[in-house]
Amino acid sequence: MSGTKSGGHGGADDPFEEGGTSLLRQPKAVWATAGASVVAFMGIGLVDPILPSIARGLHATNSQVSLLFTSYFLITAVAMLVTGFVSSRIGGRKTLLAGLALVVVFAALSGMSGSVGELVGFRAGWGLGNALFVSTALAVIVGAAAGGSSAAILLYESALGLGMACGPLLGAVLGDLKWRYPFFGTAVLMAVGFVAITAFLKEQPKPAAKTSLLAPVKALGHGGLAATAMAAFFYNYAFFTVLAFTPFVLNMSPYASGGVFFAWGVLLAVFSVIVAPRLQRRFGSLKVLCASLLLLAADLVVLGYGDHTTAVVCTVLAGAFIGLNNTVFTELALGVSDAPRPVASAGYNFVRWFAAAAAPFLAPKIEEWTDVHLPFVVAAVAAVLGAGIVAVRRRALTTGAETQAPQHATEDGVTAFAR
């Protein structure tokens, strides 16, 4: 989410040149895609404030409700191998519309679920639609935007940060009325996005070369990319322990929980977009990454053993460390190998999203087997293991981390979604 503003772009490619007007002077197609992107990213944290309400409404356990994240991200991980294959064959516009249509259908079905099993299944379909949409949106915005790639990426970053921060708020406001309403609200907003993109976005040129299903897996044969993916796998376990398990521990009203995760999302966006590039330039990417992972581990331990107020503070503070980690991991994945960026990003995300699927399921199970503290200890250990991989494999990671200026994957929306 960060690099373009800080790394090597300037002059005509600077969205703030000429009085800063180029950023706002965008075609309707760009605004339509960016607006739909906000809603797509809102869907990730939408269920956070209402997890306890869903559990009560469907008479389900915490571990059963946590499968909402597991099914969503398990399908997302597998879809990383499919999105490039699909978009390189049918084009960006059709891929966006297919993803939006799936989200509309499955979000509405989620709101009508009669059991937790149905809801988990519908969230899986939602995850497929979201993966198709967000993996294509940035490429479409870059292709249609005025003012150069920096303006396009800044718009996309803003959409991502706004969506991650506002998703819990939408879930809180609508979920306080009834747990089903956030799902219906998302379906309506995505339907509006579908109509807007249909009306304003023309078909983009198809890529010159078609992407094979196995290309991302083959890219993981590179030692540096494989090390990045494995370190990110352990990091993602820690990340999604915070996102999916903490709401049960805080046990707050939807409004209060939504406020906590709104603050969390704001810190995530600020540290990813603004703080990370500055720290990277001063200390180097690998040092920033190792320090941030270790600080996240310490934060998780305090979160797990502190009182309620401490847990709230540590949950919000985790957003800062997560923002730093997201930015550096993404740039490593894009720069450490010679694979094309979309292919490298897809392989990297294919590995790391399996941890996002595992953590929401395992954390409540660990609590059931032991106590409420141990899930956070396990997550902290995972963060330390990620830092250990970065430290041990630093030679393989150095080329991408230290010799390149921070930069974005202007052609790959999967990268931004990974945040």
XYZ file of C-alpha atoms in Angstrom:
419
model
C 0.000 0.000 0.000
C 2.790 2.398 0.155
C 5.613 2.661 -2.133
C 4.661 4.859 -4.996
C 4.678 8.072 -3.138
C 8.046 7.370 -1.674
C 10.033 5.557 -4.213
C 11.369 6.988 -7.370
C 8.256 8.485 -8.917
C 8.148 12.134 -9.528
C 7.721 14.849 -12.072
C 4.953 14.068 -14.483
C 4.077 10.924 -12.569
C 3.454 12.760 -9.315
C -0.268 13.081 -8.603
C 0.335 16.239 -6.607
C 2.112 18.136 -9.371
C 0.390 21.083 -11.025
C -1.416 22.189 -7.912
C -2.391 18.693 -6.877
C -5.358 18.597 -9.275
C -4.484 15.475 -11.294
C -5.577 13.150 -8.518
C -9.153 14.431 -8.573
C -9.525 14.862 -12.323
C -10.307 11.248 -13.124
C -12.705 9.655 -15.606
C -15.995 8.345 -14.276
C -14.772 4.796 -14.894
C -11.974 5.291 -12.353
C -14.308 6.660 -9.696
C -16.774 3.832 -10.297
C -14.055 1.193 -9.874
C -12.512 2.930 -6.861
C -15.919 3.244 -5.177
C -16.644 -0.440 -5.689
C -13.180 -1.202 -4.306
C -14.027 0.590 -1.058
C -17.040 -1.670 -0.585
C -15.052 -4.773 -1.535
C -12.462 -4.063 1.156
C -15.186 -3.229 3.655
C -16.359 -6.821 3.303
C -13.178 -8.154 4.919
C -13.780 -6.587 8.328
C -17.538 -6.275 8.032
C -18.324 -9.242 10.275
C -15.854 -8.330 13.023
C -18.219 -6.330 15.281
C -21.114 -8.759 14.809
C -19.352 -12.098 15.380
C -20.798 -12.455 18.913
C -24.230 -11.398 17.609
C -24.070 -13.989 14.821
C -23.088 -16.658 17.334
C -26.101 -15.813 19.493
C -28.478 -15.455 16.542
C -27.557 -18.813 15.020
C -26.910 -20.603 18.351
C -23.340 -21.314 17.263
C -20.029 -21.584 19.089
C -17.173 -19.118 18.624
C -15.169 -21.632 16.596
C -18.144 -22.275 14.287
C -18.681 -18.576 13.654
C -14.961 -18.072 13.037
C -15.339 -20.345 10.019
C -16.810 -17.266 8.300
C -13.217 -16.091 7.909
C -11.814 -19.573 7.233
C -14.117 -20.327 4.298
C -13.690 -16.806 2.919
C -9.905 -16.852 2.921
C -9.498 -20.502 1.962
C -11.374 -19.800 -1.258
C -9.429 -16.557 -1.656
C -6.122 -18.458 -1.424
C -7.124 -20.935 -4.118
C -8.571 -18.132 -6.246
C -5.123 -16.509 -6.392
C -4.256 -19.215 -8.951
C -7.404 -18.537 -10.951
C -7.808 -14.764 -11.177
C -4.911 -14.127 -13.557
C -5.967 -17.116 -15.665
C -9.498 -15.705 -15.955
C -8.716 -12.014 -16.483
C -6.079 -12.733 -19.143
C -8.751 -14.543 -21.138
C -11.981 -12.573 -20.700
C -10.566 -9.110 -19.928
C -10.599 -6.830 -16.896
C -14.121 -5.421 -17.224
C -15.812 -8.799 -17.439
C -13.706 -10.111 -14.548
C -14.733 -7.156 -12.372
C -18.398 -7.628 -13.205
C -18.237 -11.374 -12.570
C -16.654 -10.755 -9.168
C -19.220 -8.082 -8.255
C -22.121 -10.286 -9.323
C -20.865 -13.140 -7.138
C -20.497 -10.826 -4.138
C -24.016 -9.426 -4.597
C -25.534 -12.906 -4.753
C -23.573 -14.468 -1.911
C -23.753 -11.444 0.403
C -27.544 -11.462 0.036
C -27.668 -15.216 0.617
C -25.476 -14.751 3.718
C -28.083 -12.404 5.148
C -30.789 -15.034 4.598
C -28.836 -17.894 6.195
C -30.757 -20.144 8.537
C -27.758 -21.887 10.028
C -24.083 -21.251 10.608
C -23.250 -23.928 8.022
C -25.169 -22.068 5.336
C -23.521 -18.790 6.303
C -20.028 -20.307 6.134
C -20.773 -21.722 2.689
C -22.132 -18.440 1.369
C -19.080 -16.585 2.703
C -16.926 -18.937 0.629
C -18.759 -17.868 -2.515
C -18.368 -14.263 -1.407
C -14.625 -14.825 -1.085
C -14.389 -16.054 -4.682
C -16.221 -12.993 -5.963
C -14.120 -10.620 -3.899
C -10.898 -12.252 -5.086
C -11.915 -11.877 -8.735
C -12.823 -8.228 -8.195
C -9.925 -6.935 -6.120
C -7.295 -8.861 -8.071
C -8.334 -6.925 -11.179
C -9.422 -3.524 -9.868
C -5.987 -1.897 -9.549
C -4.968 -2.911 -13.071
C -8.210 -1.433 -14.386
C -7.764 1.808 -12.440
C -4.181 2.208 -13.680
C -5.285 1.594 -17.249
C -8.100 4.155 -17.100
C -6.705 6.840 -14.764
C -5.464 10.286 -15.706
C -2.356 11.781 -14.105
C -0.033 8.788 -14.295
C 0.287 5.599 -12.298
C 1.004 7.407 -9.016
C -2.404 9.095 -9.059
C -4.100 5.788 -9.859
C -2.340 3.893 -7.110
C -2.991 6.621 -4.562
C -6.684 6.391 -5.360
C -6.587 2.636 -4.927
C -4.654 2.923 -1.669
C -7.213 5.389 -0.393
C -10.016 3.003 -1.316
C -8.279 0.151 0.487
C -7.635 2.140 3.650
C -11.143 3.597 3.696
C -12.692 0.173 3.179
C -10.622 -1.568 5.866
C -11.420 1.191 8.364
C -15.115 1.612 7.531
C -16.034 -2.066 7.192
C -16.273 -2.564 10.974
C -18.279 0.664 11.276
C -20.828 -0.482 8.709
C -21.017 -3.834 10.436
C -21.579 -2.103 13.781
C -24.265 0.354 12.627
C -26.330 -2.178 10.698
C -25.489 -5.105 12.952
C -26.744 -3.268 16.006
C -30.196 -3.420 14.410
C -29.927 -7.040 13.290
C -26.931 -9.221 12.475
C -28.311 -9.938 8.993
C -28.438 -6.307 7.866
C -24.693 -5.783 7.166
C -24.834 -8.572 4.588
C -27.848 -7.058 2.855
C -26.209 -3.618 2.991
C -23.087 -4.947 1.284
C -25.175 -6.626 -1.414
C -26.947 -3.349 -2.174
C -23.712 -1.322 -2.287
C -22.004 -3.852 -4.555
C -25.048 -3.877 -6.832
C -24.658 -0.098 -7.155
C -20.992 -0.680 -8.018
C -21.996 -3.243 -10.652
C -24.324 -0.745 -12.326
C -21.710 2.029 -12.180
C -18.975 -0.106 -13.743
C -21.387 -1.383 -16.404
C -22.272 2.206 -17.307
C -18.890 3.932 -17.127
C -16.107 1.395 -17.698
C -15.225 0.327 -21.213
C -13.518 -2.982 -21.829
C -9.768 -2.932 -21.228
C -7.317 -4.484 -23.720
C -6.587 -8.115 -22.924
C -2.990 -8.983 -21.923
C -0.721 -10.012 -24.772
C 0.102 -13.314 -23.043
C -2.303 -15.597 -21.202
C -1.446 -16.626 -17.636
C -1.361 -20.346 -16.847
C -2.834 -21.801 -13.661
C 0.521 -23.187 -12.494
C 2.633 -20.074 -13.187
C 2.301 -18.724 -9.588
C 3.287 -22.111 -8.127
C 6.314 -22.358 -10.408
C 7.392 -18.855 -9.332
C 7.708 -20.141 -5.758
C 10.692 -22.190 -6.905
C 12.741 -19.023 -6.396
C 14.350 -19.180 -2.934
C 13.791 -15.534 -2.066
C 10.115 -15.575 -3.039
C 9.560 -18.860 -1.197
C 11.172 -17.420 1.951
C 9.032 -14.288 1.697
C 5.886 -16.364 1.301
C 6.697 -18.608 4.282
C 7.552 -15.671 6.545
C 4.315 -13.981 5.466
C 2.423 -17.200 6.183
C 3.426 -17.066 9.858
C 2.808 -13.322 9.975
C -0.663 -13.743 8.516
C -1.501 -16.235 11.252
C -0.757 -13.530 13.811
C -2.612 -10.887 11.778
C -5.827 -12.872 11.529
C -5.762 -13.973 15.121
C -6.175 -10.280 15.881
C -8.847 -9.723 13.241
C -10.979 -12.826 13.770
C -10.474 -13.897 17.405
C -10.105 -10.637 19.319
C -13.802 -9.617 18.919
C -14.775 -12.624 21.035
C -12.232 -11.709 23.699
C -13.287 -8.056 23.836
C -16.967 -9.110 23.916
C -18.190 -5.558 23.313
C -21.346 -4.175 21.754
C -21.314 -3.908 17.944
C -20.819 -0.132 18.163
C -17.925 -0.367 20.608
C -16.244 -3.191 18.697
C -16.743 -1.308 15.422
C -15.062 1.739 16.932
C -12.076 -0.303 18.084
C -11.549 -1.856 14.684
C -12.126 1.459 12.923
C -9.205 2.875 14.913
C -7.252 -0.294 14.102
C -7.944 0.208 10.384
C -6.933 3.868 10.480
C -3.563 2.991 12.033
C -3.112 0.187 9.506
C -3.666 2.588 6.610
C -1.497 5.391 8.010
C 1.461 3.165 8.835
C 1.232 1.312 5.542
C 0.910 4.368 3.310
C 2.884 7.047 5.169
C 5.129 5.615 7.887
C 6.504 2.446 6.290
C 8.242 4.112 3.310
C 9.996 6.602 5.586
C 11.239 3.887 7.948
C 12.392 1.780 5.003
C 14.461 4.621 3.582
C 16.097 5.246 6.951
C 16.684 1.732 8.292
C 16.218 -0.668 5.377
C 13.307 -2.986 4.672
C 14.570 -6.101 6.437
C 15.349 -4.313 9.707
C 11.944 -2.641 9.661
C 10.238 -5.956 8.970
C 12.031 -7.917 11.703
C 11.465 -5.167 14.280
C 7.808 -4.815 13.370
C 7.191 -8.563 13.595
C 8.840 -8.750 17.017
C 6.871 -5.735 18.244
C 3.673 -7.367 16.980
C 4.580 -10.511 18.924
C 5.089 -8.501 22.112
C 1.825 -6.650 21.531
C -0.038 -9.952 21.165
C 1.314 -11.334 24.427
C 0.275 -8.180 26.302
C -3.112 -8.289 24.574
C -3.647 -11.864 25.685
C -2.698 -11.349 29.334
C -3.800 -7.739 29.929
C -7.072 -6.487 31.325
C -9.919 -5.321 29.091
C -8.601 -1.781 28.606
C -5.139 -3.096 27.792
C -6.631 -5.518 25.279
C -8.451 -2.672 23.523
C -5.299 -0.540 23.337
C -3.192 -3.446 22.068
C -5.785 -4.354 19.438
C -5.696 -0.810 18.037
C -1.896 -0.655 18.272
C -1.598 -3.916 16.327
C -2.903 -2.013 13.299
C 0.328 -0.009 13.172
C 2.551 -3.097 13.098
C 0.272 -4.832 10.609
C 0.432 -1.807 8.312
C 4.231 -1.824 8.374
C 4.426 -5.559 7.758
C 1.937 -5.497 4.895
C 3.892 -2.900 2.983
C 7.330 -4.470 3.378
C 6.162 -8.019 2.704
C 4.377 -6.953 -0.462
C 7.403 -5.100 -1.803
C 9.627 -8.077 -1.011
C 7.294 -10.401 -2.872
C 7.322 -8.149 -5.917
C 11.033 -7.414 -6.052
C 12.882 -10.437 -4.748
C 12.498 -12.655 -7.832
C 12.583 -12.163 -11.583
C 9.038 -13.484 -12.051
C 6.468 -11.052 -13.507
C 4.886 -9.093 -10.702
C 1.336 -10.452 -11.099
C 2.680 -14.009 -11.113
C 4.996 -13.484 -8.128
C 2.232 -11.788 -6.176
C -0.252 -14.562 -6.925
C 2.185 -17.255 -5.749
C 3.048 -15.323 -2.608
C -0.593 -14.692 -1.752
C -1.523 -18.289 -2.510
C 0.750 -19.352 0.367
C 0.023 -16.599 2.873
C -3.778 -16.667 2.642
C -3.848 -20.260 3.883
C -2.723 -18.884 7.243
C -5.566 -16.364 7.110
C -7.895 -19.329 6.711
C -6.248 -21.340 9.513
C -6.011 -18.722 12.276
C -9.754 -17.955 12.632
C -10.456 -21.682 13.024
C -7.534 -22.632 15.258
C -7.592 -19.705 17.696
C -11.053 -20.482 19.156
C -10.190 -24.199 19.198
C -7.014 -23.498 21.168
C -9.095 -21.466 23.617
C -11.515 -24.388 24.009
C -8.639 -26.786 24.632
C -6.688 -24.522 26.992
C -7.614 -20.961 27.965
C -8.163 -17.530 26.435
C -4.500 -16.522 26.738
C -2.817 -19.262 24.709
C -4.221 -18.331 21.254
C -2.361 -15.029 21.522
C 0.828 -16.764 22.648
C 0.628 -19.050 19.608
C 0.079 -16.031 17.368
C 3.058 -14.279 18.967
C 5.230 -17.344 18.339
C 4.104 -17.314 14.721
C 5.181 -13.672 14.368
C 8.583 -14.519 15.881
C 8.969 -17.425 13.447
C 8.272 -15.023 10.591
C 10.993 -12.692 11.868
C 13.328 -15.673 12.207
C 12.824 -16.684 8.581
C 13.549 -13.125 7.446
C 16.729 -13.040 9.546
C 17.994 -16.459 8.460
C 17.184 -15.923 4.795
C 18.291 -12.279 4.674
C 20.850 -12.932 1.924
C 18.180 -14.349 -0.364
C 15.905 -11.414 0.459
C 18.470 -8.613 0.237
C 18.271 -8.050 -3.518
C 14.595 -7.197 -3.493
C 14.500 -5.543 -0.090
C 17.534 -3.282 -0.013
C 18.503 -2.430 -3.567
C 15.141 -1.316 -4.872
C 13.195 1.774 -3.893
C 9.791 1.023 -2.412
C 7.275 0.660 -5.201
C 3.851 -0.680 -6.005
C 2.639 -3.359 -8.319
C 0.868 -1.023 -10.638
C -0.404 -3.925 -12.697
C -1.581 -6.196 -9.917
C -4.557 -5.686 -7.652
C -3.869 -8.949 -5.818
C -0.969 -7.187 -4.136
C -3.098 -4.484 -2.589
C -5.744 -6.973 -1.550
C -3.094 -8.849 0.350
C -3.041 -5.941 2.727
